[in-house]
Short mmCIF file of C-alpha atoms in Angstrom, two decimals:
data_model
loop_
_atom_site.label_atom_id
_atom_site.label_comp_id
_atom_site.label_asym_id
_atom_site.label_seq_id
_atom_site.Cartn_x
_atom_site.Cartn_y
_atom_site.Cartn_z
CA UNK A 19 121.36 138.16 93.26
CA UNK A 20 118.09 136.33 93.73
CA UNK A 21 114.87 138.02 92.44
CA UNK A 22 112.06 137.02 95.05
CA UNK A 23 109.17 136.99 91.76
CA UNK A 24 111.39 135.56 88.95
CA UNK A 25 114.20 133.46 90.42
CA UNK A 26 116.91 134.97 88.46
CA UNK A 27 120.39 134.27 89.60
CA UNK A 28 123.72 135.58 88.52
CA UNK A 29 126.11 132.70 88.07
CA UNK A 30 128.85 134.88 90.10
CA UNK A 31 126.78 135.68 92.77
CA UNK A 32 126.32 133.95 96.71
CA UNK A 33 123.18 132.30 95.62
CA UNK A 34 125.18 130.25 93.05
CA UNK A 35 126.74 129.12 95.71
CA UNK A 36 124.71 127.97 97.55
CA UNK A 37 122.82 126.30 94.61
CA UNK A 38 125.56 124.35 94.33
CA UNK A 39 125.39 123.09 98.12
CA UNK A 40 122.16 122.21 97.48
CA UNK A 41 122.67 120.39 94.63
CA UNK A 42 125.54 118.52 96.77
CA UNK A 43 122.80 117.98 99.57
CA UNK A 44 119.83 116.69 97.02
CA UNK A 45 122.15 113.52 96.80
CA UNK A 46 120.19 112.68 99.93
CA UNK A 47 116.93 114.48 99.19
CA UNK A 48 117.75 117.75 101.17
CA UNK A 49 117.30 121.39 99.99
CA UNK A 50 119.55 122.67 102.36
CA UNK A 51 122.99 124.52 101.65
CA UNK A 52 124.55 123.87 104.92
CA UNK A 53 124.11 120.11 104.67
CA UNK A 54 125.35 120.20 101.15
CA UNK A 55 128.33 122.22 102.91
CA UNK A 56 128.91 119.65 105.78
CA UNK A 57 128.69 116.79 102.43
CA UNK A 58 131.25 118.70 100.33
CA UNK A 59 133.76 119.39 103.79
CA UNK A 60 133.48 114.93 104.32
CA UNK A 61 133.75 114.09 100.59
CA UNK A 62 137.42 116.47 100.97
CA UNK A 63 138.32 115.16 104.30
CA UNK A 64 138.01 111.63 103.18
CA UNK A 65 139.55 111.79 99.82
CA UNK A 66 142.37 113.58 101.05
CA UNK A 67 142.79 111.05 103.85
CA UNK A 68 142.75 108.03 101.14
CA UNK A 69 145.00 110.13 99.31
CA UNK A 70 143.05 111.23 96.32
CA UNK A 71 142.59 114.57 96.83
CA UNK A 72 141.17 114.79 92.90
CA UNK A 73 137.94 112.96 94.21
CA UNK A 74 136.74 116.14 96.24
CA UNK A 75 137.63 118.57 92.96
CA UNK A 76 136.10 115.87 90.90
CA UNK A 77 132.82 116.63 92.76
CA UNK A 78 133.25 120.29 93.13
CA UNK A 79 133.47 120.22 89.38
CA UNK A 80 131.25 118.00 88.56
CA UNK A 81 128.19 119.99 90.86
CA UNK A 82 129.17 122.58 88.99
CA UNK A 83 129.17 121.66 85.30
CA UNK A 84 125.62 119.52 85.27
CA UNK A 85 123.87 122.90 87.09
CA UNK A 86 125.51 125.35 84.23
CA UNK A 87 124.25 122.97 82.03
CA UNK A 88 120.97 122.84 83.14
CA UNK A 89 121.43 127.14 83.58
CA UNK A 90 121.92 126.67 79.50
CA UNK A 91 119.94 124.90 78.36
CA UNK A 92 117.28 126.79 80.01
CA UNK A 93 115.55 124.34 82.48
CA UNK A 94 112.61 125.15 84.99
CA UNK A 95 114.25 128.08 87.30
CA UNK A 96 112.94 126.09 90.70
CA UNK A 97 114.78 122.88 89.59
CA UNK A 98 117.46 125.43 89.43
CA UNK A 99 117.09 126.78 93.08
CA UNK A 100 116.82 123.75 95.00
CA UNK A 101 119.81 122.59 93.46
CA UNK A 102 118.18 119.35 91.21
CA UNK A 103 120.54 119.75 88.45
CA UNK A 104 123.45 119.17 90.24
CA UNK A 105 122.99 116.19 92.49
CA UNK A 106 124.08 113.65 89.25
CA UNK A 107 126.78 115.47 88.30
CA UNK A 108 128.72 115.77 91.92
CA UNK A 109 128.20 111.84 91.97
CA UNK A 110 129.57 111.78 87.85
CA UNK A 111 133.03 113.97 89.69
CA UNK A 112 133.14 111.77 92.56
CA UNK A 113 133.12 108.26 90.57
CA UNK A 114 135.48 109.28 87.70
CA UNK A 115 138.64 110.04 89.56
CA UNK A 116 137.84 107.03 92.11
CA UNK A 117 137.56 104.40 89.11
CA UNK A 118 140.14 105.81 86.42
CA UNK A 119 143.42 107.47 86.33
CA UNK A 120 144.39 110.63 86.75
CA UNK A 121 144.72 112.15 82.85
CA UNK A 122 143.18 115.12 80.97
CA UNK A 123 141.07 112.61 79.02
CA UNK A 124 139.42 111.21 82.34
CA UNK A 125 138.45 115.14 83.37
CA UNK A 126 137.40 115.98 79.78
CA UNK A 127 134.92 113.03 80.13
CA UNK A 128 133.86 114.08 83.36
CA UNK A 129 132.76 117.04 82.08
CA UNK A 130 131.02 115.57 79.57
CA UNK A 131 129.06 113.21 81.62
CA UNK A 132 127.81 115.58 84.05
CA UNK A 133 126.62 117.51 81.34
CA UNK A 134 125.29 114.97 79.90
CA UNK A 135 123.08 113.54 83.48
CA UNK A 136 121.36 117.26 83.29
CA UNK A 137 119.46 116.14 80.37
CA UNK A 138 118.92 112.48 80.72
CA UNK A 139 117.68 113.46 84.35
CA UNK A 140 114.95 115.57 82.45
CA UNK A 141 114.56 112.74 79.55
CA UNK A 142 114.04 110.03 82.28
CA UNK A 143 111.60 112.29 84.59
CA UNK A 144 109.61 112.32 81.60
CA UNK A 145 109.33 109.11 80.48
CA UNK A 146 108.24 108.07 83.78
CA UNK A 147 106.32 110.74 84.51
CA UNK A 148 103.21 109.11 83.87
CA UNK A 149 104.51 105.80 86.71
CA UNK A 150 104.61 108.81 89.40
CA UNK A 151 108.13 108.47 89.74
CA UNK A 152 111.34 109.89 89.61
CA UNK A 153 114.67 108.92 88.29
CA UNK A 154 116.68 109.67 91.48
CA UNK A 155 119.96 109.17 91.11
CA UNK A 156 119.81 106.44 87.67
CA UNK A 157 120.98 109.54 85.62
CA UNK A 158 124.22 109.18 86.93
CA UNK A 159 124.25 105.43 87.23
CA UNK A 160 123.29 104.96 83.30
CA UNK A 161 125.74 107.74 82.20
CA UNK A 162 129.00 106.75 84.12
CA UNK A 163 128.58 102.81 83.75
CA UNK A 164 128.78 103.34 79.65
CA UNK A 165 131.90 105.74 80.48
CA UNK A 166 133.36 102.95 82.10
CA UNK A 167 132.61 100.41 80.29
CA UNK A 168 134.46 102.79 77.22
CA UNK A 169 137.20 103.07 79.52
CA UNK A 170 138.09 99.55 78.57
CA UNK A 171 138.54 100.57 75.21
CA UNK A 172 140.31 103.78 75.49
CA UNK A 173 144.13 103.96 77.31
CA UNK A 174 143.11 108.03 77.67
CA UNK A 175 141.01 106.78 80.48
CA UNK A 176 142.79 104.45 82.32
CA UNK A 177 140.87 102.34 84.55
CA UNK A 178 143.60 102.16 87.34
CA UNK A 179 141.13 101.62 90.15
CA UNK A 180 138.74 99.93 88.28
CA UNK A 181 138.02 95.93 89.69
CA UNK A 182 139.41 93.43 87.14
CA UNK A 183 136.47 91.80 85.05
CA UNK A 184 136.05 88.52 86.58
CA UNK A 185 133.47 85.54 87.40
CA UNK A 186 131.88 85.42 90.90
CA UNK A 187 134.38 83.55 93.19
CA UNK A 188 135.17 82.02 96.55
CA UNK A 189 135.46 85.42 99.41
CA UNK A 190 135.42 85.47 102.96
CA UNK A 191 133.02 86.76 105.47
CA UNK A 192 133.70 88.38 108.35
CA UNK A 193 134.08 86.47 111.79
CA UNK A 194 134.94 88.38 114.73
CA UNK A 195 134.00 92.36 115.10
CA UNK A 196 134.16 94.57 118.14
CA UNK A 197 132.30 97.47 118.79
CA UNK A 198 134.78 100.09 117.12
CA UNK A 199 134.89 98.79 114.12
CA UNK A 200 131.36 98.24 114.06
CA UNK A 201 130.64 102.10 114.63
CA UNK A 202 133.54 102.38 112.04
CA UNK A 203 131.23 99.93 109.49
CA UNK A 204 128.40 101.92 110.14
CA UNK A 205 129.54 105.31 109.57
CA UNK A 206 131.21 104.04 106.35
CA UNK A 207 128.13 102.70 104.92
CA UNK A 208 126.73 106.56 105.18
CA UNK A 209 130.22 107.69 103.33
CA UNK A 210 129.90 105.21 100.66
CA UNK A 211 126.84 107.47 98.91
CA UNK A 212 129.53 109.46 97.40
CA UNK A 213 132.12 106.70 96.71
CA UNK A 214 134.34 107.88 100.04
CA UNK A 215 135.57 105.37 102.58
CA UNK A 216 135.90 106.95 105.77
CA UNK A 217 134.38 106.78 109.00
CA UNK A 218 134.67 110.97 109.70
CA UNK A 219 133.16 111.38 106.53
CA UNK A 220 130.08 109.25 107.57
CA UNK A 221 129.43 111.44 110.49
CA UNK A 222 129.55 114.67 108.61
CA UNK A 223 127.52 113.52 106.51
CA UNK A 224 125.00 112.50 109.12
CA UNK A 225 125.56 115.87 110.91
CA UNK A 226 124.50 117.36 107.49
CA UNK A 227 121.71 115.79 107.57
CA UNK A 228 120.50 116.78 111.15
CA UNK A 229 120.80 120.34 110.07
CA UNK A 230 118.38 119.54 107.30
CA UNK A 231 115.62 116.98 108.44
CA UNK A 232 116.42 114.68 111.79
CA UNK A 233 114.42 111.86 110.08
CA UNK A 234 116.28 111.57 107.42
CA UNK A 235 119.67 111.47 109.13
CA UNK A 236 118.06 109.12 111.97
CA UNK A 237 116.81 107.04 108.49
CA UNK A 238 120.25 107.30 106.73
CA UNK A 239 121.52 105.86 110.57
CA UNK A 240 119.28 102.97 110.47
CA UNK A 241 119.43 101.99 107.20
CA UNK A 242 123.55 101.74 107.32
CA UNK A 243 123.10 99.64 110.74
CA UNK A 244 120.48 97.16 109.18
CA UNK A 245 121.75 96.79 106.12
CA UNK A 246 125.57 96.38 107.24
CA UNK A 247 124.16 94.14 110.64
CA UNK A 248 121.87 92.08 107.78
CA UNK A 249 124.58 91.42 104.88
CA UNK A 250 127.09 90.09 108.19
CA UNK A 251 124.46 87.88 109.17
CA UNK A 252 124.09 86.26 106.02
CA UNK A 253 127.96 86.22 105.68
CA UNK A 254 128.14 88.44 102.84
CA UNK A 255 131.98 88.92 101.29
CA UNK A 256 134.31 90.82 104.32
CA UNK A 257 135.50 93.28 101.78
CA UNK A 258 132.40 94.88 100.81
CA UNK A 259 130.87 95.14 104.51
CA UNK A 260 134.74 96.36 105.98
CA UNK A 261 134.55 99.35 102.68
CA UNK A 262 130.47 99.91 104.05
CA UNK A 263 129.92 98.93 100.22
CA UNK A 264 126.33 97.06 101.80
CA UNK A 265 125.40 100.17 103.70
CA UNK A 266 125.26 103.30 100.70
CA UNK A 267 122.41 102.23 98.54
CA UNK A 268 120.13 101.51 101.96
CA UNK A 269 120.92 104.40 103.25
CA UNK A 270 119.65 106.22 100.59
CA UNK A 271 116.30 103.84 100.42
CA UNK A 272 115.31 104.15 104.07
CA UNK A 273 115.57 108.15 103.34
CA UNK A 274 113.41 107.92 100.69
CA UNK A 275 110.57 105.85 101.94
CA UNK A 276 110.65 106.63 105.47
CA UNK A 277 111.19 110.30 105.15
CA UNK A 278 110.57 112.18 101.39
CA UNK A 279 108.03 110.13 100.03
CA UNK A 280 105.91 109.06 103.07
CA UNK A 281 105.23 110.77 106.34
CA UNK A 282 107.86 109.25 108.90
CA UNK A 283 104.92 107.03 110.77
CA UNK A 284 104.46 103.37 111.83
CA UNK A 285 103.31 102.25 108.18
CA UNK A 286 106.40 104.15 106.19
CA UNK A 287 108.67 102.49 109.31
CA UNK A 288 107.74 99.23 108.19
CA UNK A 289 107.95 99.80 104.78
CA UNK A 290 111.94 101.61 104.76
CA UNK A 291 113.06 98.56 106.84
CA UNK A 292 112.08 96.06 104.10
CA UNK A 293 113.10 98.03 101.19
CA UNK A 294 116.35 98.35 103.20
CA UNK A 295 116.47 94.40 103.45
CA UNK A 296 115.36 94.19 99.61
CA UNK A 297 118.08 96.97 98.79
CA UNK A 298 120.20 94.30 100.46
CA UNK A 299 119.72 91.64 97.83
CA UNK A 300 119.48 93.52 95.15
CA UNK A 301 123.12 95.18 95.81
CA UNK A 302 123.98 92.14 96.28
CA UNK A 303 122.68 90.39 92.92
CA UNK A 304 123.65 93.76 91.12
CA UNK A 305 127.07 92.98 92.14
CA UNK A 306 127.16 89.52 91.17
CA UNK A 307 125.22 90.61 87.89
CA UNK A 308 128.05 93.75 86.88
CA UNK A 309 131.50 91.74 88.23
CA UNK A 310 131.98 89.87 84.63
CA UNK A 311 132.36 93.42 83.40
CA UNK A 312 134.14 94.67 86.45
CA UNK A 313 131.98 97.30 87.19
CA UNK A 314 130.59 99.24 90.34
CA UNK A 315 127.05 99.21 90.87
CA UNK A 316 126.87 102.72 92.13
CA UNK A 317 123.54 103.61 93.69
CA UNK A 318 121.75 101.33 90.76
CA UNK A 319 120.40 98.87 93.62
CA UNK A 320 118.81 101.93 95.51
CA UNK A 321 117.36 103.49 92.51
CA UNK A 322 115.57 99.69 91.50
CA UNK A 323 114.52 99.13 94.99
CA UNK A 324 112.70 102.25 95.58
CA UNK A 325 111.18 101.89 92.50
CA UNK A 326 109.68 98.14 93.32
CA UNK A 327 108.57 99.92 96.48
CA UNK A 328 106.53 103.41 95.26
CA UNK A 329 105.32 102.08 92.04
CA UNK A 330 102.18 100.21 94.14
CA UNK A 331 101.52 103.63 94.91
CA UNK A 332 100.28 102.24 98.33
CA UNK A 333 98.73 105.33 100.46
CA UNK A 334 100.19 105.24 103.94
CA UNK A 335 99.54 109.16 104.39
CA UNK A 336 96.64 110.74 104.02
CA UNK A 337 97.34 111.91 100.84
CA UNK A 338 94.81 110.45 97.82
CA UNK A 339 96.46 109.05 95.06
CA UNK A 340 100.21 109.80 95.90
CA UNK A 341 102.62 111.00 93.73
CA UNK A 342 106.33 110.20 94.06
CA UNK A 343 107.25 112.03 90.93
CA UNK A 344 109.42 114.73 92.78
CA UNK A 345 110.62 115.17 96.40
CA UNK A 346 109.00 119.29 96.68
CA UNK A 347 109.19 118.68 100.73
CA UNK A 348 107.56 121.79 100.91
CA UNK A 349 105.11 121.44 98.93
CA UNK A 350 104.04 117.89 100.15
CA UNK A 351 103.73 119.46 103.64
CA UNK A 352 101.20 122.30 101.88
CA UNK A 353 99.52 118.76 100.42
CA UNK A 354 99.33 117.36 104.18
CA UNK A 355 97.80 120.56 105.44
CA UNK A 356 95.29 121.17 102.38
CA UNK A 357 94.39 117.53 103.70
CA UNK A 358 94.57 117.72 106.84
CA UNK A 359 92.16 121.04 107.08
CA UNK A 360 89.65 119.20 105.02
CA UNK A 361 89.68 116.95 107.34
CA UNK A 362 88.97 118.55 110.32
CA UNK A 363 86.29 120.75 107.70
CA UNK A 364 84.42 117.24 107.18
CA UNK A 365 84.44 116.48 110.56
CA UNK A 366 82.93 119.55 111.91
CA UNK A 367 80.12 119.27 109.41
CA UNK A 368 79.49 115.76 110.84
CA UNK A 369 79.64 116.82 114.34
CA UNK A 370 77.13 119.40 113.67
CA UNK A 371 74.54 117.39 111.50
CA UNK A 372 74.77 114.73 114.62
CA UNK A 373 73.76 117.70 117.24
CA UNK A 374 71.45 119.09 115.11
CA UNK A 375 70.00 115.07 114.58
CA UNK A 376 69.91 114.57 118.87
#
């Protein structure tokens, strides 16, 4: 049970639970256990529906090993609560059976990695604590590319769905669409944060979302669409726009600057939409960059481009000096009010002096 002064949760209780939905759910930057329920009920549908069914338990396990480790190794209880030591790890369950084959070796080094993005996530916060920025979700990036770059090396991981390591080559681009498919694209480049290709899981995932914050599904919407409408445009390859494999990493960019780290306004607007185009190029270049080695670039072009785009540390709220170290919603709206009520403070004072003046 949860103890209102200390925190303290049993690991077979409810609130475990629903730590673990929230972990699911801070994938997106949302502290909410029913979105992280409506993520965890698309990442089954869809992996069922492609037929790999180990994807969802991959996750479930996954969400579940980084926040025990966390739980052991004795990290801050409110990481704990709002679920920020599992959001690497479900990724870590959802790539591994996706990319490899389905052995003991390939769950035994699931279980390691997850493990292992609890404390790289705090290693990484710290080093870049002092840039007033976070790692997102590079833990999990970093960890599972060397795992699958070992899986080359080792037959106990078999890299049955990995891409064949090869130089960039001739591809086609997509030439006629209608609107189904394009809702189908769209929806896809939503399910594609957690390595799922399916349309259905898209909109539960967006339906998550509107349970948690309505900007930030609204965001996750737009950034799919523009990023999906911009990589057709410039005739990017058919494969990766038909899988929504342009859409995941913006999606998860336009969230973050439009929504978590700025006040959803005219000025963060602007901003999401080109770190959405930049997120564009920079998946795009990422994949050119990791193909000799025939590896996915996961959500690496999301975590560089929202980096190029809060380091500046430009003020579009009225926050001084902002700090996009963590994503606290609640505590950045306390921030906005402290602000906001010294505000209006100041500008009573000035009010009065000019009466008092006439």
């Amino acid at each position: 049970m949860v103890n209102s002064t200390t925190q303290k949760v049993s690991v077979f209780s409810f609130e475990f639970i629903r730590i673990l939905l929230r972990g699911t759910a801070q994938v997106m930057f949302q502290n909410n256990a029913w979105t992280g329920l409506f993520f965890m009920a698309g990442i089954f549908w869809g992996a069922y529906l492609e037929g790999q069914g180990i994807v969802a338990w991959g996750a479930l396990l996954g969400v579940t090993v980084s926040t025990l480790t966390g739980w052991i190794l004795h990290f801050p209880e409110k990481d704990k609560i709002q679920g920020l030591w599992g959001f690497n790890g479900v990724l870590v369950g959802c790539a591994f059976p996706t990319f490899m084959g389905n052995t003991l070796w390939m769950w035994l080094a699931l279980i390691l990695c997850a493990a292992l993005t609890t404390w790289v996530r705090t290693g990484f916060n710290n080093v870049m604590a002092p840039w007033k920025v976070n790692s997102f979700t590079f833990p999990f990036v970093f960890c599972t590319w060397f795992f699958l770059m070992a899986a080359r090396a080792m037959h106990g991981m078999p890299t049955t769905h990995m891409a064949d390591p090869s130089l960039p080559a001739v591809f086609s681009s997509v030439e006629h669409l209608h609107g189904w498919a394009c809702l189908q694209l769209w929806l896809k480049g939503v399910a594609q944060v957690f390595l799922i290709n399916s349309w259905v899981t898209g909109l539960l995932f967006l339906i998550g979302l509107w349970c948690s914050d309505r900007w930030a599904a609204l965001w996750a919407g737009i950034g799919s669409a523009v990023a999906t409408g911009a990589a057709l445009l410039f005739g990017a390859s058919a494969f990766d726009i038909d899988n929504g494999l342009y859409g995941f990493s913006a999606v998860l960019t336009a969230i973050a600057l439009a929504t978590v780290f700025y006040r959803p306004n005219l000025k963060s607007a602007i901003w999401a939409l080109l770190g959405i185009l930049v997120t564009l190029f920079v998946q795009a270049g990422m994949n050119v960059m990791m193909s000799p080695v025939g590896i996915a670039t996961l959500t690496g072009p999301f975590c560089v481009t929202t980096w190029l785009f809060l380091l500046p540390r430009i003020k579009f709220d009225e926050v001084d000096n902002p700090d996009h170290s963590n994503w606290d919603i609640e505590n950045k709206k306390h921030l906005f009010k402290e602000h906001l009520k010294q505000e209006i403070e100041e500008f009573a004072e000035e009010e009065l002096k000019s009466e008092k003046i006439e």
